Amino acid sequence: MKLPLRLAVFGVGVAGLGFLLVWGVADLPPFGHYAGPYGDIITKLVEPQRHMANAVTAVVFDYRGFDTMGEELILFSAASAVALLLREIRERDTVDVVDAIRSDAIRGLGVLVAAATLLLALYVVSHGFVSPGGGFQGGVVISAAFLFVFLTGEYHAYARLMPTKFAEPLESFGAGAYVALGLIAFGFGLAFLENFLPLGVTGRLRSGGSAALVNWASAFAVAGGFLLIYAEYLEGNMAARYRRSKP
Amino acid sequence: MSVLPYLLAVFVFLVGLYGIVSSRDLIHLTVCVSVCQSSTYILLLAIGYREHATAPVYGDIPASRKVVDPVVQSLALTDIVVAVAVSALLLAFALRAFEHEGSLDPREMAELKG
Amino acid sequence: MVPLQSIALLFVALGALLVVLVRDVVRQALILSLYGFALVVLFLVFQAPDVALSELVVSAVAYPLVVVAAIARIAAHRKRRGE
Amino acid sequence: MTPLLPLLTAIPLLAAALLALAGKWLKDPVPDLAGFAAVAAPLVLAAIVLARTGGHVLTYWFGGWRPRAGDFPVGIGWAVDSLGAAFALFVLALLLSALLYSWRYLQEERYLYVVLMLAFGGAMVAFVQTGDIFNLFVFFELMSVAAFALTAYQVEEASPLQGSFNFAVANTIGAFLVVFGIALLYGRTGSLNLAEIGQRLTFDGKHDGLVVASFVFITCGFLVKAAIVPFHFWLADAHAVAPAPVCVLFSGVMVELGIYAVARIFWVVYSGALGAFDTPIRDVLLVVGVSTAVLGALMCGLQRHLKRMLAYSTIAHAGCFLIGVALLTPDGLAGAALYVLSHGLAKGALFLVGGILLVTRGGIDELLLFGLGRRLRLPAVAWFVAALALASPPFLGTFTAHALIEDSAGAEGYWWVPLVLAFATIGSAAAIIRAGLRVFFGVGDRDDPLLSEEPTESPPAEEKPRLALMYAVTLLLAFGGLAVGAWTGLAATAMEAGHTFTDQLSYIHVVLDHRPPAPAPPGEWVTTTSSVVWSVVTLVGAVALGFASTIRARLPDAATRVLAAGFAPLRAVHSGHIGDYVAWLVLGTGAIGAALAVAIR
C-alpha cells in the first residue's frame, strides 16, 4: 500500500480503536481512587508474613516470584539471540582496535566512576527488601557501571573488564539459579519457589528469607543480560569507530 | 480530570502506533514500538495510584499511612524488562536485514510478497 | 491531581509526540532519552520509585545508547559500501 | 501428582539455562542428548498429569501461596484441566519430534538452538497451565521472544530477516493489547487470578465499556498470535524464513495457543458477565473465522515456496479452529481440540518433508523442485499421508474434528459451517497435493502462471544428516495425524474435556473454594450420515482440484488473466510491509470492537 492508503486504513481503524480505548478507561475507578483489593491485601500481609519493608520487591520476588522467573528467561533468551545475530557481523567487521582517548586523567575518572556505580549497584540490590531497589534495578545499575568504562573510551580496559565471555555465563547462571532456587524449595518438600530460609528481621539487610537469594539470582541474570546486549551492540561499533580514528 | 492520566496512556499508545505505521526506517520504527510499550506502564501505574498516598515502601513511615498499589508497580517492572529485551532483538533484526538488503526502508525490502 | 502531576503528564505527551514525529534517527535517540526522563518524573509523582529507578537506567540511558550504537553501525556499513 | 506440576516447565527452562552456561564446552552430541532428556522427562510427567485430570482440575500454587477456601489468592496459581494437560503433552511431543529431527539439521552454534527450543517449549507448557492472567502474559512473551529468535536462527543464510522483524513487531503489538486488557481488568476487579476476576465480573454483572473493551483487547491480542484475519500477515513471512523443524512448532502448537488463550479467557473470565450476549460474540468470531479460513485456502493456491504455502494452509485451518471455538459450545470446542491434534501432527510432517527436500535437493520451491523428488519414496509417502489426514477422509485424520464442529454448528442453526470447512479443507489439501504431485512425481506442468515469485532459501550447512532419523520422525507424525480420526473413543473424551473447560462456575469453585469440579456429562459421539457425506465431498474435491491444479498452465489465456486479475488485490494486500500489517491490525481491532460495542450496548 502507498502511504496515503495505509494511513487511510489506519485512520479508520484508529477511530474504532481510539473509541474503544477511551470507552474502556472511562469506566475505570477515577484516577487516585484505586479500589483494591489485591495491593491492599499485600501491603497488609507483607510485614507480618514476609518481614519485608518494600512491598514492591516482596511482590516481585515472593508473592509473584514465578512471573519474575519468566521475565528473567525472556531477557536471557533475547540477549542470547542478540548475541547470536550480531556476533557474526562483528567478527566480519572487527579489525585492530586502538584506544582513542589517551589521557590518563579521563581513564582514571572512568574507572573511578565505574567503581562508584558498582558499589551503588550492590547497595541497591542488597537493600531491595528495605528501600526502593532490588535485584532487577540493581542488576541494571551493575551493567551501567561498565557502560561508564565504555563511555570514557577505554576499549581495552572495557574489553578486559567485560568481554562477552563473562557476560554470557553471568546471565545464564542467574537465570539458571532462579529456576534452581525454585527447585530447591521443591526438594525440601515445599512448593516451587516457596521460602525455605528464616525470614530475618524487617528492615535489616538479611531479611526476606530465600527471596533474598532469588533477588541476587535475578541481579546476576539482569546484569548479565544487559551487559551482553551492550557488549554486542557496542563492541562492533568500537571496532568501526577506532578503525576510522586510526592514523 | 479524573481520567486524564488514563487518556495520556491512550494518547501515547495511539501516537506510537501512528509512528509504526508511517515509519520509513526500521530503527525509527523500533523506537516507536518502545513508545507504544511505555503507554502500558503509564496505564498500569495510573490505575494503582492513590491520592495523598506514599510509595509502598515502609522505611521510616508508620504502617498506617495510605500507600499506592504495589502490584501494578511490580507488573510495570516486569514490563520494562520485556520491553528492553524485545527492543534489543528488534534492533538486531533491523541490523541484519540492513546487511542483507542494504536499506532500512520497509518499502524497499518487501521481498516477502503475496 | 496535583500540579506537578499535570506538568509531568504534559511533558510525557509532548515527548511521545516528538519521538514519533522526528524522522532523523540520531535526533530521535536524543529525544527518546529526554522522553525517558519525563517518564521517570511521572513515575516519581505516581509514587513508584522502584519503577522510576529502572526507567532511569534502562529507558533514559541504556536503551538510547543501544539505539545510537545501532545507528553508528549502519553509518559505518554505509560508508564502507560507498567506498 | 499435583506437587510435580511445576517440573513440566522448570525442567526445560533449567536445562536451557544450564546448557547456555556449559554449551560451549560440551562435545557434539551432548547438547542434543541433554535437550532430548529435558523434553522426554516432562513428557512422561505430562502423560501422567493427563491421566490424572480425567474429570478433575488440578491446582498448584507457586511460592506456597495456596489461599484458604474463599480467601483472596495473593500468589500465582495454575489450574490444569484435561484440555490444558493434553495441550502440554502435545507441545512436548512435537518439541521432542522437532529436536530429534534437527539433530544434525542445523550446525551453527547449535547448543543455542537447543537452548531456545527448550525455552520456547517450557514457555508454551506454562502458558497452557496457568490460571493467572499476568502469568499468562509473561509466558506469552517468553514464547514469543524465543520464537522470534528461532525464526532468525539460520544466521549464515541470506534469507531476509525482515520476516522475523515483521513477526516480532506484529506479535509485540498484540501483546500490548493484551496488557491494556489486563490493566483494565485489574482496575475493575483488583485481581490477576482468572477465577477471581471471573467471579468478580460475574458478581458485578456489568457489561459496560470496560468489560467489552478489555474483552476485545485481550481477544484481538491473542488472535494476532493465532494468525486470524486481519492479524495473520506475519505468519507466512515468519514461516518462510524459519527452519523447518521450528515451523513444526509454529504451525502445530504456537498458533493454536492463541486460540486456546481466547477460549480460556472467554470461558473463565467473561462467560458470566457477557452471558446474555452469546449471539453477537458468536457471530463476530464466526465472521472472523470464516474470513480466515477462506483467505488461507485461496492464498495457498498461489504459493510456490513450499513452506509459505504450508503457512497459508495453517491460516486456513486456524480459521476452522476459531469457527469451532466461536460456536461457544463444549462440543465445538472439543472438535477444535481434536482438529488441533490431527492438524498439528500432519502439518508437522509436511514441514519436515520440506526440510528433507531442502537438505537433500537444495531447494524449497515447487517449480524448481519439479520431479526432483522422484527417488525420495518415504518422504513422498509421508507427504501424501499427511495431505490425506488434512483432507478429512471418512474416519481418518481430521474427520472426527470436522464432524464434531459440523454437528455442533447444525444444532446452533449455522447450517453453512460445513460448507466453509469443506472449502478451506479442499483449498488447503489441494495445494498440498498439487505440490506433492509436481515435486515427487513430476505430474503436470513445470510452469504455472498463478504462482508468485519468491526468493528461494538455500539449504543449511550439512555434514552428515541423520536421514534415517529424519524419515522416521516425519513418517511417525504423518501416520499419527491420520490415526487421530480413526480413534473414535477420543471424540467422547474430548467432549467431556470440553464440558469441564466451559464450566465457568466449576472452575471458579475448584480454584477459589477447593471444591471438586462438577462432573461432566459423559460424552457420546455418533457418526451422522451428513458428516460422512461431507467428508467424501472434501476428499474427492481435494484430490480432483489437486490434480487439476498441476495443469493450470493449460487454461485458456483469457481464463488465466481473469483469475490472475481476481487474485491480484489479494496478493497486493500481503505486501511484506510492516506498516501495512500494523494498519490492518488496528483496523481489525477497531472493527471487531465496534461490532461488539454496537451489539452489547
CSV table of N, CA, C and O in Angstrom, one decimal, chain D residues 69-158:
chain,number,residue,atom,x,y,z
D,69,ALA,N,-9.8,-21.8,51.5
D,69,ALA,CA,-11.0,-21.7,50.7
D,69,ALA,C,-11.7,-20.4,51.0
D,69,ALA,O,-11.9,-20.0,52.1
D,70,GLY,N,-12.1,-19.7,49.9
D,70,GLY,CA,-12.8,-18.5,50.0
D,70,GLY,C,-11.9,-17.2,50.1
D,70,GLY,O,-12.4,-16.1,50.0
D,71,ASP,N,-10.6,-17.4,50.5
D,71,ASP,CA,-9.7,-16.3,50.6
D,71,ASP,C,-9.3,-15.7,49.3
D,71,ASP,O,-9.4,-16.4,48.2
D,72,PHE,N,-8.8,-14.5,49.3
D,72,PHE,CA,-8.3,-13.9,48.1
D,72,PHE,C,-6.9,-14.5,47.7
D,72,PHE,O,-6.0,-14.6,48.6
D,73,PRO,N,-6.7,-14.9,46.5
D,73,PRO,CA,-5.4,-15.5,46.1
D,73,PRO,C,-4.4,-14.5,45.9
D,73,PRO,O,-4.5,-13.6,45.1
D,74,VAL,N,-3.3,-14.5,46.7
D,74,VAL,CA,-2.3,-13.5,46.6
D,74,VAL,C,-1.1,-13.9,45.8
D,74,VAL,O,-0.3,-13.1,45.4
D,75,GLY,N,-1.0,-15.2,45.5
D,75,GLY,CA,0.1,-15.7,44.7
D,75,GLY,C,-0.3,-16.1,43.3
D,75,GLY,O,-1.4,-15.7,42.8
D,76,ILE,N,0.5,-16.8,42.6
D,76,ILE,CA,0.2,-17.3,41.2
D,76,ILE,C,-0.2,-18.7,41.3
D,76,ILE,O,0.5,-19.6,41.9
D,77,GLY,N,-1.4,-19.0,40.7
D,77,GLY,CA,-1.9,-20.4,40.7
D,77,GLY,C,-2.0,-20.9,39.3
D,77,GLY,O,-2.2,-20.2,38.3
D,78,TRP,N,-1.7,-22.2,39.2
D,78,TRP,CA,-2.0,-22.9,38.0
D,78,TRP,C,-3.3,-23.7,38.2
D,78,TRP,O,-3.6,-24.2,39.3
D,79,ALA,N,-4.1,-23.9,37.1
D,79,ALA,CA,-5.2,-24.8,37.2
D,79,ALA,C,-5.2,-25.6,35.9
D,79,ALA,O,-5.3,-25.0,34.8
D,80,VAL,N,-5.1,-26.9,36.0
D,80,VAL,CA,-4.9,-27.7,34.9
D,80,VAL,C,-6.1,-28.6,34.7
D,80,VAL,O,-6.3,-29.5,35.5
D,81,ASP,N,-6.8,-28.5,33.6
D,81,ASP,CA,-7.9,-29.4,33.3
D,81,ASP,C,-7.4,-30.4,32.2
D,81,ASP,O,-6.2,-30.3,31.7
D,82,SER,N,-8.3,-31.2,31.7
D,82,SER,CA,-7.8,-32.3,30.7
D,82,SER,C,-7.3,-31.6,29.5
D,82,SER,O,-6.3,-32.0,28.9
D,83,LEU,N,-8.0,-30.6,29.0
D,83,LEU,CA,-7.6,-30.0,27.8
D,83,LEU,C,-6.2,-29.3,27.9
D,83,LEU,O,-5.4,-29.4,27.0
D,84,GLY,N,-6.0,-28.6,29.0
D,84,GLY,CA,-4.7,-28.0,29.3
D,84,GLY,C,-3.6,-29.0,29.3
D,84,GLY,O,-2.6,-28.9,28.7
D,85,ALA,N,-3.9,-30.1,30.1
D,85,ALA,CA,-2.9,-31.2,30.2
D,85,ALA,C,-2.6,-31.8,28.8
D,85,ALA,O,-1.4,-32.1,28.5
D,86,ALA,N,-3.7,-32.0,28.0
D,86,ALA,CA,-3.5,-32.6,26.7
D,86,ALA,C,-2.6,-31.7,25.8
D,86,ALA,O,-1.7,-32.2,25.1
D,87,PHE,N,-2.9,-30.4,26.0
D,87,PHE,CA,-2.1,-29.4,25.2
D,87,PHE,C,-0.6,-29.5,25.6
D,87,PHE,O,0.3,-29.5,24.7
D,88,ALA,N,-0.4,-29.5,26.9
D,88,ALA,CA,1.0,-29.6,27.4
D,88,ALA,C,1.7,-30.8,26.8
D,88,ALA,O,2.9,-30.7,26.3
D,89,LEU,N,1.0,-31.9,26.9
D,89,LEU,CA,1.6,-33.2,26.3
D,89,LEU,C,1.9,-33.0,24.9
D,89,LEU,O,3.0,-33.4,24.4
D,90,PHE,N,1.0,-32.4,24.1
D,90,PHE,CA,1.1,-32.3,22.7
D,90,PHE,C,2.3,-31.4,22.4
D,90,PHE,O,3.1,-31.7,21.5
D,91,VAL,N,2.4,-30.3,23.1
D,91,VAL,CA,3.6,-29.4,22.9
D,91,VAL,C,4.9,-30.1,23.1
D,91,VAL,O,5.8,-30.0,22.2
D,92,LEU,N,5.0,-30.9,24.2
D,92,LEU,CA,6.2,-31.5,24.5
D,92,LEU,C,6.5,-32.6,23.4
D,92,LEU,O,7.7,-32.8,23.0
D,93,ALA,N,5.5,-33.3,23.0
D,93,ALA,CA,5.7,-34.4,22.0
D,93,ALA,C,6.2,-33.8,20.7
D,93,ALA,O,7.1,-34.3,20.1
D,94,LEU,N,5.6,-32.7,20.2
D,94,LEU,CA,6.1,-32.0,19.0
D,94,LEU,C,7.5,-31.5,19.1
D,94,LEU,O,8.3,-31.5,18.2
D,95,LEU,N,7.7,-31.0,20.3
D,95,LEU,CA,9.1,-30.4,20.6
D,95,LEU,C,10.1,-31.5,20.5
D,95,LEU,O,11.2,-31.3,19.9
D,96,LEU,N,9.8,-32.7,21.1
D,96,LEU,CA,10.8,-33.8,21.1
D,96,LEU,C,11.0,-34.2,19.6
D,96,LEU,O,12.1,-34.5,19.2
D,97,SER,N,9.9,-34.3,18.8
D,97,SER,CA,10.0,-34.7,17.4
D,97,SER,C,10.9,-33.7,16.7
D,97,SER,O,11.8,-34.1,15.9
D,98,ALA,N,10.6,-32.4,16.9
D,98,ALA,CA,11.4,-31.4,16.2
D,98,ALA,C,12.9,-31.5,16.6
D,98,ALA,O,13.8,-31.4,15.7
D,99,LEU,N,13.2,-31.7,17.9
D,99,LEU,CA,14.6,-31.8,18.3
D,99,LEU,C,15.3,-33.1,17.7
D,99,LEU,O,16.4,-33.0,17.3
D,100,LEU,N,14.5,-34.2,17.7
D,100,LEU,CA,15.1,-35.4,17.2
D,100,LEU,C,15.4,-35.2,15.7
D,100,LEU,O,16.5,-35.6,15.2
D,101,TYR,N,14.5,-34.6,15.0
D,101,TYR,CA,14.6,-34.4,13.6
D,101,TYR,C,15.8,-33.5,13.3
D,101,TYR,O,16.6,-33.7,12.3
D,102,SER,N,16.0,-32.4,14.1
D,102,SER,CA,17.0,-31.5,13.8
D,102,SER,C,18.4,-31.8,14.4
D,102,SER,O,19.3,-30.9,14.5
D,103,TRP,N,18.6,-33.1,14.8
D,103,TRP,CA,19.8,-33.4,15.5
D,103,TRP,C,21.0,-33.0,14.7
D,103,TRP,O,22.0,-32.4,15.2
D,104,ARG,N,21.0,-33.2,13.4
D,104,ARG,CA,22.1,-32.8,12.5
D,104,ARG,C,21.7,-31.7,11.5
D,104,ARG,O,22.3,-31.5,10.5
D,105,TYR,N,20.5,-31.2,11.7
D,105,TYR,CA,19.9,-30.3,10.7
D,105,TYR,C,20.6,-29.0,10.7
D,105,TYR,O,20.9,-28.4,9.6
D,106,LEU,N,20.8,-28.4,11.9
D,106,LEU,CA,21.4,-27.1,11.9
D,106,LEU,C,22.8,-27.2,12.6
D,106,LEU,O,23.0,-28.0,13.5
D,107,GLN,N,23.7,-26.4,12.1
D,107,GLN,CA,25.1,-26.6,12.6
D,107,GLN,C,25.5,-25.4,13.5
D,107,GLN,O,26.1,-25.6,14.5
D,108,GLU,N,25.2,-24.2,13.1
D,108,GLU,CA,25.8,-23.0,13.7
D,108,GLU,C,25.4,-22.9,15.1
D,108,GLU,O,24.2,-22.9,15.5
D,109,GLU,N,26.4,-22.8,16.0
D,109,GLU,CA,26.1,-22.6,17.5
D,109,GLU,C,24.9,-23.5,17.9
D,109,GLU,O,24.0,-23.0,18.5
D,110,ARG,N,25.0,-24.7,17.7
D,110,ARG,CA,23.7,-25.5,17.8
D,110,ARG,C,23.3,-25.6,19.2
D,110,ARG,O,22.1,-25.8,19.5
D,111,TYR,N,24.2,-25.5,20.2
D,111,TYR,CA,23.6,-25.6,21.6
D,111,TYR,C,22.7,-24.5,21.8
D,111,TYR,O,21.7,-24.6,22.5
D,112,LEU,N,22.9,-23.3,21.2
D,112,LEU,CA,21.9,-22.2,21.4
D,112,LEU,C,20.6,-22.5,20.8
D,112,LEU,O,19.6,-22.0,21.3
D,113,TYR,N,20.6,-23.2,19.7
D,113,TYR,CA,19.3,-23.7,19.1
D,113,TYR,C,18.5,-24.5,20.1
D,113,TYR,O,17.4,-24.3,20.3
D,114,VAL,N,19.2,-25.5,20.7
D,114,VAL,CA,18.6,-26.3,21.7
D,114,VAL,C,18.1,-25.5,22.9
D,114,VAL,O,17.0,-25.6,23.4
D,115,VAL,N,18.9,-24.5,23.3
D,115,VAL,CA,18.5,-23.6,24.4
D,115,VAL,C,17.2,-22.9,24.1
D,115,VAL,O,16.3,-22.9,24.9
D,116,LEU,N,17.2,-22.3,22.9
D,116,LEU,CA,16.0,-21.5,22.5
D,116,LEU,C,14.8,-22.4,22.4
D,116,LEU,O,13.6,-22.0,22.8
D,117,MET,N,15.0,-23.6,21.8
D,117,MET,CA,13.8,-24.5,21.7
D,117,MET,C,13.3,-24.9,23.1
D,117,MET,O,12.1,-25.0,23.3
D,118,LEU,N,14.2,-25.2,24.0
D,118,LEU,CA,13.8,-25.6,25.4
D,118,LEU,C,13.0,-24.4,26.0
D,118,LEU,O,11.9,-24.6,26.6
D,119,ALA,N,13.5,-23.2,25.9
D,119,ALA,CA,12.8,-22.0,26.5
D,119,ALA,C,11.4,-21.9,25.8
D,119,ALA,O,10.4,-21.6,26.5
D,120,PHE,N,11.4,-22.1,24.5
D,120,PHE,CA,10.1,-22.0,23.8
D,120,PHE,C,9.1,-23.0,24.3
D,120,PHE,O,8.0,-22.7,24.6
D,121,GLY,N,9.6,-24.2,24.4
D,121,GLY,CA,8.7,-25.3,24.8
D,121,GLY,C,8.2,-25.1,26.3
D,121,GLY,O,7.1,-25.2,26.6
D,122,GLY,N,9.2,-24.8,27.2
D,122,GLY,CA,8.8,-24.6,28.6
D,122,GLY,C,7.8,-23.5,28.7
D,122,GLY,O,6.9,-23.6,29.5
D,123,ALA,N,8.0,-22.4,27.9
D,123,ALA,CA,7.0,-21.3,28.0
D,123,ALA,C,5.6,-21.7,27.5
D,123,ALA,O,4.6,-21.4,28.1
D,124,MET,N,5.6,-22.5,26.4
D,124,MET,CA,4.3,-22.9,25.9
D,124,MET,C,3.6,-23.8,27.0
D,124,MET,O,2.3,-23.7,27.1
D,125,VAL,N,4.3,-24.7,27.6
D,125,VAL,CA,3.7,-25.6,28.6
D,125,VAL,C,3.1,-24.7,29.8
D,125,VAL,O,2.0,-24.9,30.2
D,126,ALA,N,3.9,-23.7,30.2
D,126,ALA,CA,3.4,-22.9,31.3
D,126,ALA,C,2.2,-22.1,30.9
D,126,ALA,O,1.2,-21.9,31.6
D,127,PHE,N,2.2,-21.7,29.6
D,127,PHE,CA,1.1,-20.9,29.1
D,127,PHE,C,-0.2,-21.6,29.1
D,127,PHE,O,-1.2,-21.0,29.5
D,128,VAL,N,-0.2,-22.9,28.9
D,128,VAL,CA,-1.5,-23.6,28.9
D,128,VAL,C,-1.9,-24.0,30.3
D,128,VAL,O,-3.1,-24.3,30.5
D,129,GLN,N,-1.0,-24.0,31.2
D,129,GLN,CA,-1.4,-24.5,32.5
D,129,GLN,C,-1.8,-23.4,33.5
D,129,GLN,O,-2.5,-23.6,34.5
D,130,THR,N,-1.4,-22.2,33.2
D,130,THR,CA,-1.6,-21.1,34.2
D,130,THR,C,-3.0,-20.7,34.4
D,130,THR,O,-3.8,-20.7,33.4
D,131,GLY,N,-3.3,-20.2,35.6
D,131,GLY,CA,-4.6,-19.7,35.9
D,131,GLY,C,-4.5,-18.3,36.3
D,131,GLY,O,-5.4,-17.8,37.1
D,132,ASP,N,-3.5,-17.6,35.9
D,132,ASP,CA,-3.2,-16.2,36.3
D,132,ASP,C,-3.0,-15.4,35.1
D,132,ASP,O,-2.2,-15.7,34.2
D,133,ILE,N,-3.7,-14.2,35.0
D,133,ILE,CA,-3.7,-13.6,33.7
D,133,ILE,C,-2.4,-12.9,33.4
D,133,ILE,O,-1.9,-12.8,32.2
D,134,PHE,N,-1.7,-12.4,34.4
D,134,PHE,CA,-0.4,-11.8,34.1
D,134,PHE,C,0.7,-12.8,33.8
D,134,PHE,O,1.6,-12.6,33.0
D,135,ASN,N,0.6,-13.9,34.6
D,135,ASN,CA,1.5,-15.0,34.3
D,135,ASN,C,1.3,-15.5,32.9
D,135,ASN,O,2.3,-15.9,32.2
D,136,LEU,N,0.1,-15.5,32.4
D,136,LEU,CA,-0.2,-15.9,31.0
D,136,LEU,C,0.5,-14.9,30.1
D,136,LEU,O,1.1,-15.4,29.1
D,137,PHE,N,0.5,-13.6,30.4
D,137,PHE,CA,1.2,-12.7,29.5
D,137,PHE,C,2.7,-12.9,29.6
D,137,PHE,O,3.4,-12.9,28.5
D,138,VAL,N,3.3,-13.2,30.8
D,138,VAL,CA,4.7,-13.3,30.9
D,138,VAL,C,5.1,-14.5,30.0
D,138,VAL,O,6.1,-14.4,29.2
D,139,PHE,N,4.4,-15.6,30.1
D,139,PHE,CA,4.9,-16.8,29.3
D,139,PHE,C,4.5,-16.6,27.8
D,139,PHE,O,5.2,-17.2,27.0
D,140,PHE,N,3.5,-15.8,27.6
D,140,PHE,CA,3.2,-15.4,26.2
D,140,PHE,C,4.4,-14.7,25.6
D,140,PHE,O,4.9,-15.0,24.5
D,141,GLU,N,5.0,-13.8,26.4
D,141,GLU,CA,6.1,-13.0,25.9
D,141,GLU,C,7.4,-13.9,25.8
D,141,GLU,O,8.1,-13.8,24.8
D,142,LEU,N,7.6,-14.8,26.8
D,142,LEU,CA,8.7,-15.7,26.7
D,142,LEU,C,8.6,-16.6,25.4
D,142,LEU,O,9.6,-16.7,24.7
D,143,MET,N,7.4,-17.1,25.2
D,143,MET,CA,7.3,-17.9,24.0
D,143,MET,C,7.5,-17.1,22.7
D,143,MET,O,8.1,-17.6,21.8
D,144,SER,N,7.0,-15.8,22.8
D,144,SER,CA,7.2,-15.0,21.6
D,144,SER,C,8.7,-14.7,21.3
D,144,SER,O,9.2,-14.8,20.2
D,145,VAL,N,9.4,-14.3,22.4
D,145,VAL,CA,10.8,-13.9,22.2
D,145,VAL,C,11.6,-15.1,21.7
D,145,VAL,O,12.4,-15.0,20.8
D,146,ALA,N,11.4,-16.3,22.3
D,146,ALA,CA,12.1,-17.4,21.8
D,146,ALA,C,11.8,-17.7,20.4
D,146,ALA,O,12.6,-18.1,19.6
D,147,ALA,N,10.5,-17.5,20.0
D,147,ALA,CA,10.1,-17.8,18.7
D,147,ALA,C,10.7,-16.8,17.7
D,147,ALA,O,11.2,-17.2,16.6
D,148,PHE,N,10.7,-15.5,18.1
D,148,PHE,CA,11.4,-14.5,17.2
D,148,PHE,C,12.8,-14.9,16.9
D,148,PHE,O,13.3,-14.9,15.8
D,149,ALA,N,13.5,-15.3,18.0
D,149,ALA,CA,14.9,-15.7,17.9
D,149,ALA,C,15.0,-16.9,17.0
D,149,ALA,O,15.9,-17.0,16.2
D,150,LEU,N,14.1,-17.9,17.1
D,150,LEU,CA,14.3,-19.1,16.3
D,150,LEU,C,14.0,-18.9,14.8
D,150,LEU,O,14.6,-19.5,14.0
D,151,THR,N,13.1,-17.9,14.5
D,151,THR,CA,12.9,-17.6,13.1
D,151,THR,C,14.2,-17.1,12.4
D,151,THR,O,14.4,-17.3,11.2
D,152,ALA,N,15.0,-16.4,13.2
D,152,ALA,CA,16.2,-15.8,12.7
D,152,ALA,C,17.4,-16.7,12.9
D,152,ALA,O,18.5,-16.3,12.8
D,153,TYR,N,17.2,-18.0,13.2
D,153,TYR,CA,18.3,-18.8,13.6
D,153,TYR,C,19.4,-19.0,12.6
D,153,TYR,O,20.6,-19.0,12.9
D,154,GLN,N,19.0,-19.3,11.4
D,154,GLN,CA,20.0,-19.6,10.4
D,154,GLN,C,20.7,-18.3,9.9
D,154,GLN,O,20.5,-17.9,8.8
D,155,VAL,N,21.6,-17.8,10.8
D,155,VAL,CA,22.2,-16.5,10.5
D,155,VAL,C,23.1,-16.5,9.3
D,155,VAL,O,23.3,-15.5,8.7
D,156,GLU,N,23.6,-17.7,9.0
D,156,GLU,CA,24.5,-17.8,7.8
D,156,GLU,C,23.7,-17.5,6.5
D,156,GLU,O,24.3,-17.2,5.5
D,157,GLU,N,22.5,-17.8,6.6
D,157,GLU,CA,21.7,-17.7,5.4
D,157,GLU,C,21.5,-16.3,5.0
D,157,GLU,O,21.4,-15.4,5.8
D,158,ALA,N,21.3,-16.1,3.7
D,158,ALA,CA,20.9,-14.7,3.3
D,158,ALA,C,19.4,-14.5,3.3
D,158,ALA,O,18.9,-13.7,2.6
